[in-house]
Amino acid sequence: MDKIFRVNMTDLTCKVEEVPAEFATLGGRALTSTIVAAEVPPSCHALGPNNKLVFAPGQLSGTPAANSGRMSAGAKSPLTGTIKESNSGGTTAQQFAKMGIKAMIIEGLPKEDKWYRLHVTMDGVTFEDASELVGKQNFDVIEAMNEKFDKKIGVMTIGIPGENRLASANISVKDPDQKIRSHGRGGLGAVMGSKKIKAITVDATGAGKVAIADPEKFRAAAKVFAKGMLDHPVTGEGLPTYGTNVLINILNEAGGLPTKNFKYGTCEHHDKVSGETMHDTIAGRPNGHTKHGCHAGCIIQCSQVYTDDKGEYITSGFEYETVWGLGINCLIEDLDDCARIDNAMDNIGIDSIEGAVLLAVAMEAGVLPWGDGKEALRIMNEEIGKCTPLGRILGNGTGSVGKAFGLTRVPVVKNQGIPAYDPRSVKGIGITYATTTQGADHTAGYTIATNILKVGGFVDPLSKEGQVELSRNLQIATTAVDSTGMCIFVAFPALDIPEVLPALVDMLAARFGVEMSVDDFVALGTRILKMEKEWNTKAGFTNEDDRLPEFFELEPIPPHNAVWDFTPEEIDELWNF
Amino acid sequence: MKITVKLFAGFRDNRFKVAEQDVPEAATVSDILTALDISGPELGVALINGRHVPPEHVLVDGETLSLFPKVGGG
C-alpha cells in the first residue's frame, strides 16, 4: 500500500500518511507541484520554515518500464522564487517506488543548531546525527555512507555550498556506479541545507514490486514503448554513441551556440570539445565508457565515464550543457579541464549549468581570465566549494555575479542562468526560457527538437512564426512526461513514432488500473502547468517577468545577426490556452 | 563547380570530416548524399550558411554544406 512520509524538522517527527484519493494516479512533477501549490505559502522565504521540500518518484518509477527511474524534487526555489521541480536519475526513485513511498514531504526547520541525516526505511524516517558528515563534500559523504551501510544504500546529499544555502546548490544523488546525478536546477540543495539535512539515506530492505493493476496490458505496452526507444535513430543510435554533447557541432553550424557569454553564435574551437571528439577521446583511453545509464533500466545510455590518459576516473554524466558552458561559453578549450570542473561541481554540489553560466559572467567581470580552465577549477574547489566571500557571490548564481560586478550582460530569466542555446537565433527556445514556470530552462519545452534537429516537424529557428505554439505544446507535454518518471529523451521517439505516446499512456493506465487516453495525458500536463503558473502569480510574478534580458534585444548575434524581437504581447500569447 | 562538404557524427565513419568536392552544375543536396552513399532517411539535418535546407536544395558554387545524421540531446 502506498504511503506518504511527512517529515517535520521542527519536532523531529515522521508521520506516515495514507495517500489521498486525488493523489492516487499522480507522481513526479505532477505530485511535487500539487503538494507545493497546496502547502507552501507563495510569499514565504524559500529558506524559511514555511517552505517544504518534496520528493516524489515518477508514476512509472520502479516498474519494468524502460527509462522510468527519475525522481522529482519540488519546493519554492531560492534561486528563482518560483515553484520548482528538478528531476534526477540515480537510484532513489526506484527505491522509493518499490518501498511504496509515494512522496516524502519535509517541512519546518530544526530548533537546534544541529545537522541531521534522514534515514528512510519502509517504516518511516529516523533523524540521525550528521555531525561527522558536516564539512564533507559529496563524494566523501557517499563513501562514508557506503562504508557505514553498504553499496546498496541510497544516498541524497549536499556539499558545503548546500550547507551554506548558496542558491546554485543542488541535491546530489548516488547513481548505480556510486557516482553522482543531480537535482541540479533552482538551488534545491540550499532548501535541504536550510532544513539542516546534510544527507538522506535510503535503506530499501523489505521493498517489494510496484503493483501493476493490469500486468498483461502493461507488458504489451512496455514492449512497444521500448521498441520505439530502440528504433528511433536519436535514442537508439545517436545518443548512445555520441551522448548529448553531439549538439555542440550542430548548434555551431546553425549559429545558435552561445559563445563568450552569449556574444557570438559560433565558436572557432568548437570541434575541440564536440561530442565527436569526446567520443574518440573516451574510446581511446583506458577504462573510459562511451555508454552509461543514469539509472537502472535506461536503454538509451546517453551518458559516459570520462577518464584521463592513464585511465583514472575524471567524471561521468558529462553533458552537453556543461561542456558548452565551460568549453564554449567560457572558452575553455581543453576537454580534460572541462571534465575536471564538471567533477568538481558534482563534488561540491552545485548545478553544472548555473555553475558554468556564472563562470562566464565572472570572466566578463574580470574575476578570472577567459578560457582559464585551471583557475576555473581552483575557483570551484577553493572559493565556491569553501564558501569564501567571493565564493558566496559566485555560488549564489549568475544573477548574483552580475549584480555584484555591475554588469548588464547577465543571461538569466527569473534569475536562473540561461542554458546552451541562443534565444535570438533559436527563437522557440527563447519563448520557453521567457515563459516557463521554472526560470530559464531548456528542458521545460525543448523546441531545439523541432527548431534545429527536425524532430517532430520543423519550425524555422530564425523566424517568429509558430514558435509560441511550439513552445506551449512542448511545455504542456513536458510537464506530463516529467510526472511519469521518464527521461525527457522519450520525447524524441514520441514526437516521431505514432505508437510511442499511446504506449506510454497505456502503461500508465495499466499501472493504475484506470482508463486513460492521450488526451487525458495532455490534460494532466495542462492542469499542472496552469497550477504552477497560478502559484507563481500568487508569489508576485507577472507577465513582465516572462521576459528575456534586454541585451538580447540590443545586441545582434553573429553569424545571423539575429536579435530577440518578440513583443510582450506575442510572448504573453503562450498562456492563452 | 566546387562546394565544401562537412560531415558530422556517424556520417564521418569511413568517410571524412571536411572535403572540397567537384560537383556538376545544379547538383542538389540529394545528389551529394547519393554520392556519399547516404540514404535519404539517414539524413537528419542539412545546413548551408547556418540555414536548414531540404534535400532538393540546389547548390551554388562555393557553398558549404553541413550534413548531420539524426542526432539529439538536451
XYZ file of C-alpha atoms in Angstrom:
651
model
C 0.000 0.000 0.000
C 1.455 3.384 -0.987
C 2.075 5.972 1.718
C 3.326 9.497 2.229
C 6.096 10.257 4.706
C 5.589 13.677 6.293
C 8.833 14.699 7.964
C 8.725 17.574 10.432
C 12.157 19.011 11.152
C 10.857 21.251 13.929
C 9.703 18.497 16.252
C 11.715 15.748 14.548
C 8.780 13.504 13.770
C 7.723 11.492 10.771
C 4.050 10.816 10.176
C 3.111 8.037 7.796
C 0.012 9.215 5.955
C -2.374 7.491 3.615
C -2.304 8.677 0.036
C -5.318 10.899 -0.634
C -7.536 9.586 -3.424
C -6.771 12.607 -5.606
C -3.044 11.741 -5.499
C -3.543 8.080 -6.395
C -2.535 8.339 -10.036
C -0.060 11.207 -9.676
C 3.710 11.081 -9.430
C 6.844 13.052 -10.232
C 6.306 16.700 -11.119
C 2.524 16.403 -11.004
C 2.727 15.349 -7.369
C 5.525 17.648 -6.169
C 3.898 20.686 -7.774
C 0.435 19.739 -6.442
C 1.809 19.432 -2.904
C 3.918 22.597 -3.091
C 0.993 24.544 -4.578
C -1.327 23.357 -1.811
C 1.009 23.560 1.170
C 3.716 26.186 0.571
C 2.676 29.822 1.007
C 3.798 31.570 -2.214
C 5.162 34.550 -0.287
C 7.296 32.500 2.081
C 11.057 32.753 2.178
C 12.500 29.815 0.287
C 14.986 29.194 3.102
C 12.486 29.774 5.881
C 10.317 27.460 7.962
C 7.320 27.549 5.643
C 8.998 26.169 2.547
C 8.726 22.420 2.039
C 10.987 20.057 0.168
C 9.050 17.314 -1.571
C 10.426 14.176 -3.209
C 8.243 12.008 -5.437
C 9.179 9.151 -7.757
C 7.500 9.177 -11.141
C 4.228 7.443 -11.906
C 6.098 4.601 -13.605
C 9.264 4.570 -11.484
C 10.085 1.179 -10.055
C 8.160 -0.658 -12.781
C 9.871 -2.541 -15.603
C 9.132 0.381 -17.975
C 12.330 1.459 -19.720
C 13.822 4.819 -18.731
C 11.406 5.417 -15.854
C 13.868 5.930 -12.986
C 13.654 9.684 -12.454
C 12.925 11.218 -9.068
C 11.295 14.657 -8.807
C 12.182 17.153 -6.120
C 9.990 20.209 -5.618
C 9.955 23.331 -3.456
C 9.927 27.103 -3.702
C 13.233 27.873 -5.387
C 15.701 30.111 -3.551
C 17.249 30.990 -6.907
C 14.131 31.972 -8.850
C 11.470 32.500 -6.190
C 9.160 30.406 -8.374
C 7.752 26.966 -7.877
C 10.436 24.452 -8.825
C 10.618 20.863 -9.959
C 14.004 19.347 -10.674
C 14.283 15.692 -11.605
C 17.243 13.390 -11.446
C 18.382 9.902 -12.274
C 20.200 7.792 -9.727
C 18.814 5.072 -7.536
C 16.341 6.672 -5.143
C 13.310 6.952 -7.446
C 13.153 3.203 -7.924
C 13.870 2.608 -4.231
C 11.069 4.939 -3.117
C 8.605 3.456 -5.596
C 9.366 -0.129 -4.588
C 9.126 0.848 -0.903
C 5.666 2.257 -1.599
C 6.701 5.818 -0.797
C 4.507 7.971 -2.996
C 6.083 11.157 -1.661
C 8.247 12.418 1.169
C 7.353 15.913 2.382
C 9.962 17.652 4.528
C 8.717 20.671 6.448
C 9.808 23.042 9.192
C 13.272 23.937 10.487
C 15.120 22.378 13.436
C 15.070 24.305 16.715
C 18.682 23.378 17.488
C 21.770 24.306 15.507
C 22.413 20.690 14.656
C 22.754 18.742 11.414
C 20.767 15.634 10.582
C 20.825 12.669 8.271
C 17.353 11.414 7.447
C 17.328 7.632 7.319
C 14.438 6.342 5.231
C 13.157 2.793 5.652
C 9.911 1.036 4.852
C 8.605 2.076 8.278
C 9.358 5.777 8.165
C 12.170 8.233 8.720
C 14.582 8.491 11.625
C 16.679 11.520 12.494
C 20.357 10.672 12.779
C 23.161 12.888 13.990
C 25.104 14.066 10.917
C 27.868 15.957 12.671
C 30.516 13.617 11.270
C 29.351 14.439 7.731
C 29.238 18.227 8.044
C 32.024 19.892 6.110
C 32.385 16.967 3.734
C 31.795 17.275 0.007
C 29.568 14.828 -1.822
C 31.940 12.036 -2.847
C 33.196 11.759 0.731
C 29.625 11.629 2.031
C 28.793 8.818 -0.382
C 31.948 6.925 0.573
C 31.194 7.323 4.275
C 27.648 6.042 3.801
C 28.823 3.111 1.688
C 31.220 2.180 4.489
C 28.590 2.598 7.201
C 25.947 0.594 5.354
C 26.872 -0.983 2.052
C 26.791 -0.036 -1.589
C 23.071 -0.736 -1.788
C 22.275 2.265 0.387
C 20.570 5.101 -1.467
C 22.123 8.496 -0.833
C 20.979 12.050 -1.486
C 23.420 14.634 -0.213
C 24.518 18.243 -0.270
C 28.043 19.620 -0.306
C 29.417 22.601 1.594
C 27.666 25.146 -0.708
C 24.364 23.457 0.167
C 25.187 23.626 3.880
C 25.750 27.355 3.371
C 22.495 27.768 1.441
C 24.029 29.085 -1.777
C 21.379 29.443 -4.461
C 23.212 27.314 -7.020
C 23.487 24.346 -4.642
C 21.983 21.126 -5.897
C 20.918 17.846 -4.329
C 23.283 15.107 -5.410
C 22.018 11.572 -5.839
C 24.154 8.457 -5.852
C 23.971 6.673 -9.188
C 24.251 2.921 -9.899
C 28.063 3.270 -10.170
C 28.465 5.080 -6.819
C 28.973 8.385 -8.612
C 26.586 11.353 -8.808
C 23.457 12.576 -10.590
C 21.790 15.772 -9.571
C 18.589 17.594 -8.852
C 20.506 20.418 -10.456
C 18.457 23.463 -11.161
C 16.951 26.031 -8.853
C 19.023 25.693 -5.689
C 17.097 22.887 -4.032
C 20.312 21.926 -2.209
C 20.029 25.221 -0.361
C 16.495 24.313 0.733
C 17.796 20.997 2.060
C 20.626 22.884 3.784
C 18.199 25.354 5.332
C 16.467 22.400 6.982
C 19.834 21.225 8.327
C 19.655 17.977 6.406
C 23.139 17.013 5.244
C 22.127 13.719 3.681
C 19.244 11.339 3.182
C 19.990 7.630 3.234
C 17.537 5.142 1.830
C 17.519 1.558 3.106
C 15.166 -0.325 0.797
C 15.226 -3.565 2.796
C 11.820 -5.219 2.502
C 10.825 -3.363 -0.645
C 8.643 -5.326 -2.995
C 7.487 -4.902 -6.527
C 5.476 -1.934 -7.682
C 1.861 -3.019 -8.008
C 0.596 -3.087 -11.567
C -3.162 -3.353 -11.930
C -3.130 -4.962 -15.375
C 0.239 -6.715 -15.870
C -0.574 -8.141 -19.291
C -1.584 -4.800 -20.748
C 1.460 -3.223 -19.097
C 3.868 -5.771 -20.586
C 2.449 -5.307 -24.074
C 2.663 -1.514 -23.899
C 6.140 -1.597 -22.344
C 7.350 -3.715 -25.255
C 6.021 -1.253 -27.840
C 7.484 1.643 -25.876
C 10.946 0.086 -25.573
C 10.930 -0.827 -29.258
C 10.216 2.814 -30.077
C 13.214 3.896 -27.980
C 15.496 1.474 -29.766
C 14.087 2.055 -33.254
C 14.346 5.834 -33.237
C 17.698 6.990 -34.621
C 18.188 9.589 -31.882
C 17.516 7.386 -28.833
C 18.589 4.135 -30.474
C 21.821 5.268 -32.080
C 22.793 8.958 -31.894
C 22.530 9.465 -28.135
C 24.126 6.154 -27.128
C 27.074 6.719 -29.450
C 27.925 10.387 -29.016
C 25.945 11.423 -25.941
C 24.182 14.728 -25.574
C 27.371 16.569 -26.468
C 26.813 15.747 -30.141
C 24.855 19.007 -30.099
C 27.971 21.211 -29.962
C 28.659 20.905 -33.668
C 25.103 21.170 -34.896
C 24.389 24.286 -32.814
C 27.667 25.750 -34.031
C 26.765 25.142 -37.668
C 23.302 26.628 -37.076
C 24.753 29.737 -35.413
C 22.938 29.092 -32.146
C 25.876 28.086 -29.922
C 26.282 30.839 -27.290
C 29.948 31.761 -27.135
C 31.894 34.021 -24.737
C 28.947 34.842 -22.501
C 26.405 34.935 -25.345
C 28.423 37.319 -27.535
C 28.661 35.073 -30.596
C 26.641 32.211 -32.068
C 29.590 30.175 -33.293
C 32.917 29.222 -31.748
C 36.193 28.696 -33.612
C 37.408 25.825 -31.418
C 34.064 24.021 -31.282
C 35.442 20.707 -32.521
C 37.961 20.500 -29.653
C 35.095 19.905 -27.222
C 32.491 18.397 -29.557
C 30.656 15.131 -28.979
C 32.601 13.508 -31.789
C 35.933 14.485 -30.173
C 34.671 13.455 -26.757
C 33.633 10.046 -28.093
C 37.028 9.455 -29.687
C 38.833 10.689 -26.564
C 36.901 8.353 -24.260
C 37.174 5.405 -26.633
C 40.938 5.907 -26.929
C 41.611 5.893 -23.178
C 41.746 3.050 -20.660
C 38.635 2.490 -18.538
C 36.547 5.033 -20.434
C 32.974 4.154 -21.319
C 31.116 5.912 -24.112
C 27.787 4.497 -22.881
C 26.327 4.782 -19.427
C 22.842 4.961 -17.933
C 21.939 7.413 -15.172
C 19.607 4.848 -13.633
C 18.936 1.120 -13.831
C 16.609 0.296 -16.717
C 17.877 3.035 -19.014
C 18.099 1.648 -22.525
C 19.296 4.874 -24.163
C 22.664 5.035 -22.318
C 23.461 8.589 -23.424
C 25.925 9.213 -20.627
C 29.561 8.167 -20.303
C 32.519 7.641 -17.994
C 35.374 10.002 -18.828
C 38.915 9.062 -17.792
C 42.352 10.606 -18.220
C 45.013 9.160 -20.474
C 46.167 6.832 -17.664
C 42.651 5.518 -17.169
C 41.945 7.377 -13.924
C 38.330 8.445 -13.475
C 37.692 12.143 -14.075
C 33.928 12.419 -14.384
C 30.691 10.906 -15.604
C 27.393 12.389 -16.637
C 29.419 14.958 -18.572
C 26.597 16.515 -20.554
C 26.267 18.906 -23.468
C 25.082 21.770 -21.286
C 28.153 21.561 -19.066
C 30.598 21.067 -21.924
C 29.014 24.014 -23.729
C 29.055 26.231 -20.641
C 32.704 25.583 -19.880
C 34.164 24.740 -23.278
C 32.360 27.295 -25.411
C 30.743 29.973 -23.261
C 33.846 30.252 -21.045
C 36.242 29.430 -23.938
C 37.999 26.610 -22.033
C 39.424 24.615 -24.934
C 40.874 21.647 -23.021
C 38.207 18.953 -22.649
C 40.094 17.394 -19.716
C 39.947 20.735 -17.891
C 36.202 20.899 -18.543
C 35.785 17.346 -17.245
C 37.676 18.145 -14.043
C 35.493 21.205 -13.429
C 32.387 19.075 -14.044
C 33.647 16.613 -11.437
C 34.330 19.474 -9.020
C 30.755 20.716 -9.424
C 29.482 17.196 -8.707
C 31.699 17.012 -5.656
C 30.895 20.392 -4.111
C 27.263 20.062 -5.208
C 26.338 22.934 -7.461
C 24.246 22.910 -10.625
C 26.617 22.409 -13.538
C 24.532 24.650 -15.813
C 24.325 27.534 -13.331
C 27.956 26.911 -12.376
C 29.163 27.190 -15.953
C 26.988 30.180 -16.862
C 28.043 32.115 -13.757
C 31.715 31.433 -14.542
C 31.350 33.115 -17.940
C 29.806 36.172 -16.291
C 32.663 36.123 -13.759
C 35.095 36.072 -16.686
C 33.307 39.043 -18.201
C 33.673 40.767 -14.830
C 37.422 40.105 -14.839
C 37.371 37.733 -11.877
C 39.396 35.254 -13.944
C 40.741 35.243 -17.500
C 38.662 33.920 -20.392
C 39.436 30.298 -21.133
C 41.476 29.667 -17.982
C 40.386 26.161 -17.038
C 42.908 25.741 -14.232
C 41.758 28.910 -12.489
C 38.106 27.968 -13.040
C 38.798 24.642 -11.313
C 40.526 26.425 -8.430
C 37.585 28.801 -8.037
C 35.153 25.883 -7.946
C 37.066 23.996 -5.279
C 38.661 26.766 -3.247
C 36.178 29.638 -3.465
C 32.658 28.291 -4.148
C 33.439 24.908 -2.606
C 34.692 26.518 0.595
C 32.168 29.358 0.577
C 34.708 32.164 0.814
C 33.270 35.679 0.422
C 33.999 35.554 -3.333
C 32.670 32.002 -3.459
C 29.375 33.113 -1.936
C 28.950 35.875 -4.526
C 29.623 33.400 -7.308
C 27.790 30.456 -5.769
C 24.600 32.400 -5.412
C 24.244 32.180 -9.171
C 24.641 34.087 -12.409
C 22.362 36.923 -11.343
C 24.328 37.389 -8.127
C 27.608 37.700 -10.063
C 26.072 40.203 -12.459
C 24.787 42.381 -9.631
C 27.991 42.195 -7.588
C 30.079 43.363 -10.528
C 27.634 45.828 -12.099
C 27.209 44.027 -15.409
C 24.395 44.330 -17.948
C 25.108 41.198 -19.960
C 23.681 38.754 -17.462
C 21.913 35.804 -19.116
C 19.141 34.895 -16.680
C 15.374 34.635 -16.686
C 13.741 34.838 -13.268
C 17.332 34.854 -12.002
C 18.184 31.404 -13.392
C 21.081 31.065 -15.829
C 20.165 30.597 -19.490
C 21.336 27.266 -20.938
C 23.107 26.293 -24.134
C 21.002 27.654 -26.976
C 20.942 31.292 -28.019
C 17.381 32.605 -27.926
C 17.994 35.109 -30.714
C 18.975 32.537 -33.295
C 16.782 29.732 -31.922
C 13.683 31.704 -31.160
C 11.429 28.925 -29.938
C 13.710 28.162 -27.019
C 13.665 31.873 -26.185
C 9.904 31.636 -25.719
C 10.424 28.671 -23.405
C 13.128 30.466 -21.403
C 10.903 33.513 -21.030
C 7.672 31.824 -20.074
C 8.421 28.590 -18.267
C 7.239 28.461 -14.681
C 10.710 27.306 -13.646
C 13.008 30.180 -14.686
C 15.194 29.802 -17.778
C 15.140 26.083 -18.520
C 15.658 24.428 -21.887
C 14.124 21.133 -20.775
C 10.801 22.792 -19.911
C 9.849 22.942 -23.589
C 12.674 21.701 -25.759
C 11.982 23.446 -29.049
C 15.501 22.592 -30.214
C 13.996 19.267 -31.306
C 11.839 20.981 -33.914
C 13.820 24.206 -34.473
C 17.216 22.565 -35.040
C 17.020 18.765 -35.079
C 13.931 18.389 -37.284
C 12.286 16.026 -34.820
C 8.511 16.383 -34.642
C 8.487 18.535 -37.788
C 10.371 21.736 -38.482
C 9.868 25.335 -37.390
C 12.473 27.769 -38.752
C 14.620 28.789 -35.758
C 15.202 32.318 -37.072
C 11.548 33.108 -37.715
C 8.994 34.092 -35.082
C 6.299 32.141 -36.925
C 4.944 29.174 -34.981
C 7.340 29.458 -32.015
C 4.788 30.336 -29.347
C 2.524 27.438 -30.265
C 5.517 25.074 -30.444
C 6.792 26.103 -27.020
C 3.303 25.907 -25.499
C 2.690 22.381 -26.815
C 6.083 21.187 -25.661
C 5.754 22.780 -22.221
C 2.423 21.008 -21.699
C 3.783 17.673 -22.930
C 6.959 18.049 -20.878
C 5.017 18.708 -17.705
C 3.183 15.428 -18.286
C 6.356 13.481 -19.128
C 8.114 14.892 -16.041
C 5.295 13.372 -13.999
C 5.857 9.845 -15.308
C 9.431 9.465 -14.057
C 10.527 9.052 -17.645
C 13.715 10.513 -19.025
C 12.757 13.520 -21.149
C 14.506 11.917 -24.126
C 11.488 9.657 -24.605
C 10.085 12.748 -26.320
C 12.264 12.154 -29.393
C 10.542 8.912 -30.415
C 7.231 10.164 -29.025
C 7.350 13.086 -31.460
C 8.169 10.935 -34.474
C 6.766 7.423 -33.921
C 2.955 7.305 -33.622
C 2.884 4.221 -31.362
C 5.160 5.553 -28.625
C 2.976 8.101 -26.826
C -0.095 5.791 -26.772
C 2.152 3.044 -25.375
C 3.308 5.375 -22.603
C -0.299 6.240 -21.782
C -1.264 2.553 -21.883
C 1.475 1.799 -19.351
C 0.074 4.485 -17.046
C -3.455 3.126 -17.445
C -2.285 -0.426 -16.762
C -0.155 0.639 -13.795
C -3.064 2.321 -12.029
C -5.983 0.306 -13.424
C -7.725 3.302 -14.918
C -8.967 4.349 -18.319
C -6.608 6.898 -19.804
C -6.276 8.425 -23.259
C -3.579 10.544 -24.829
C -5.928 13.492 -24.342
C -6.099 12.715 -20.623
C -2.308 12.653 -20.506
C -2.099 16.052 -22.189
C -4.822 17.365 -19.871
C -2.688 16.391 -16.872
C 0.207 18.430 -18.283
C -2.091 21.388 -18.902
C -3.574 21.259 -15.418
C -0.234 21.063 -13.622
C 1.374 23.763 -15.752
C -1.518 26.137 -15.042
C -1.326 25.273 -11.344
C 2.369 26.188 -11.326
C 1.675 29.455 -13.159
C -1.085 30.335 -10.708
C 1.219 29.690 -7.744
C 3.902 31.899 -9.320
C 1.310 34.643 -9.775
C 0.441 34.439 -6.081
C 4.179 34.649 -5.358
C 4.209 38.011 -7.127
C 5.272 37.101 -10.658
C 3.517 38.828 -13.573
C 3.787 38.660 -17.331
C 6.522 41.288 -17.022
C 8.717 38.582 -15.517
C 8.258 36.478 -18.666
C 10.917 38.453 -20.491
C 14.480 37.918 -21.631
C 17.320 40.214 -20.563
C 17.456 43.475 -22.504
C 20.832 42.778 -24.120
C 19.243 40.117 -26.316
C 17.146 42.900 -27.903
C 20.065 45.316 -28.191
C 22.915 43.108 -29.387
C 22.626 41.278 -32.711
C 24.364 37.918 -32.545
C 26.653 36.748 -35.354
C 26.552 34.961 -37.721
C 22.867 35.631 -38.393
C 22.883 38.990 -36.610
C 19.601 37.976 -35.055
C 18.021 39.880 -32.176
C 15.277 38.958 -29.757
C 12.311 40.644 -31.425
C 9.153 39.270 -29.831
C 6.762 41.877 -28.464
C 5.458 41.423 -24.910
C 2.005 40.739 -26.337
C 3.359 37.999 -28.579
C 5.147 36.330 -25.665
C 2.060 36.526 -23.452
C 0.089 34.560 -26.056
C 1.768 31.466 -24.664
C -0.618 31.429 -21.728
C -3.761 31.619 -23.845
C -4.873 28.032 -23.530
C 31.592 23.836 -59.513
C 33.233 23.392 -56.121
C 31.489 23.030 -52.803
C 32.718 22.173 -49.319
C 31.054 19.286 -47.519
C 31.290 18.935 -43.745
C 30.203 15.652 -42.159
C 29.310 15.073 -38.541
C 28.669 12.246 -36.065
C 28.192 8.831 -37.724
C 28.420 10.287 -41.220
C 32.169 10.635 -40.596
C 32.623 6.882 -40.212
C 34.725 5.641 -43.145
C 34.290 8.997 -44.873
C 35.793 12.377 -43.894
C 35.253 15.432 -41.690
C 35.622 18.172 -44.283
C 36.278 17.905 -48.016
C 36.102 20.135 -51.046
C 34.193 18.427 -53.816
C 33.700 18.995 -57.538
C 30.024 18.655 -58.351
C 28.003 19.237 -61.529
C 26.073 22.456 -62.012
C 22.590 22.315 -60.471
C 23.561 19.466 -58.140
C 21.255 19.071 -55.167
C 21.777 18.015 -51.557
C 20.258 14.661 -52.538
C 22.891 14.223 -55.218
C 25.632 14.761 -52.649
C 24.014 12.232 -50.312
C 23.838 9.684 -53.134
C 27.493 10.250 -53.990
C 28.370 9.681 -50.336
C 26.224 6.540 -50.178
C 23.958 8.071 -47.543
C 20.297 7.159 -47.892
C 17.620 9.848 -47.627
C 16.104 8.550 -44.383
C 19.522 8.636 -42.719
C 19.708 12.414 -43.122
C 18.812 14.397 -40.041
C 19.786 17.935 -40.920
C 21.392 19.685 -43.878
C 22.601 23.245 -43.355
C 24.039 25.863 -45.674
C 25.350 29.035 -44.077
C 23.603 28.105 -40.891
C 20.199 27.700 -42.532
C 18.297 24.458 -42.874
C 17.829 23.283 -46.443
C 15.716 20.448 -47.846
C 17.217 17.541 -49.833
C 16.046 19.091 -53.095
C 18.006 22.295 -52.451
C 20.128 23.236 -55.473
C 23.719 24.002 -54.514
C 25.611 27.085 -55.597
C 29.328 27.259 -56.333
C 31.394 27.988 -53.213
C 28.734 26.943 -50.686
C 29.479 24.873 -47.590
C 27.053 22.051 -46.915
C 26.931 20.587 -43.393
C 25.313 17.166 -43.068
C 24.155 15.517 -39.855
C 22.501 12.173 -39.216
C 19.554 12.150 -36.831
C 21.006 13.323 -33.531
C 19.612 14.718 -30.329
C 20.416 15.664 -26.789
C 19.388 18.317 -24.387
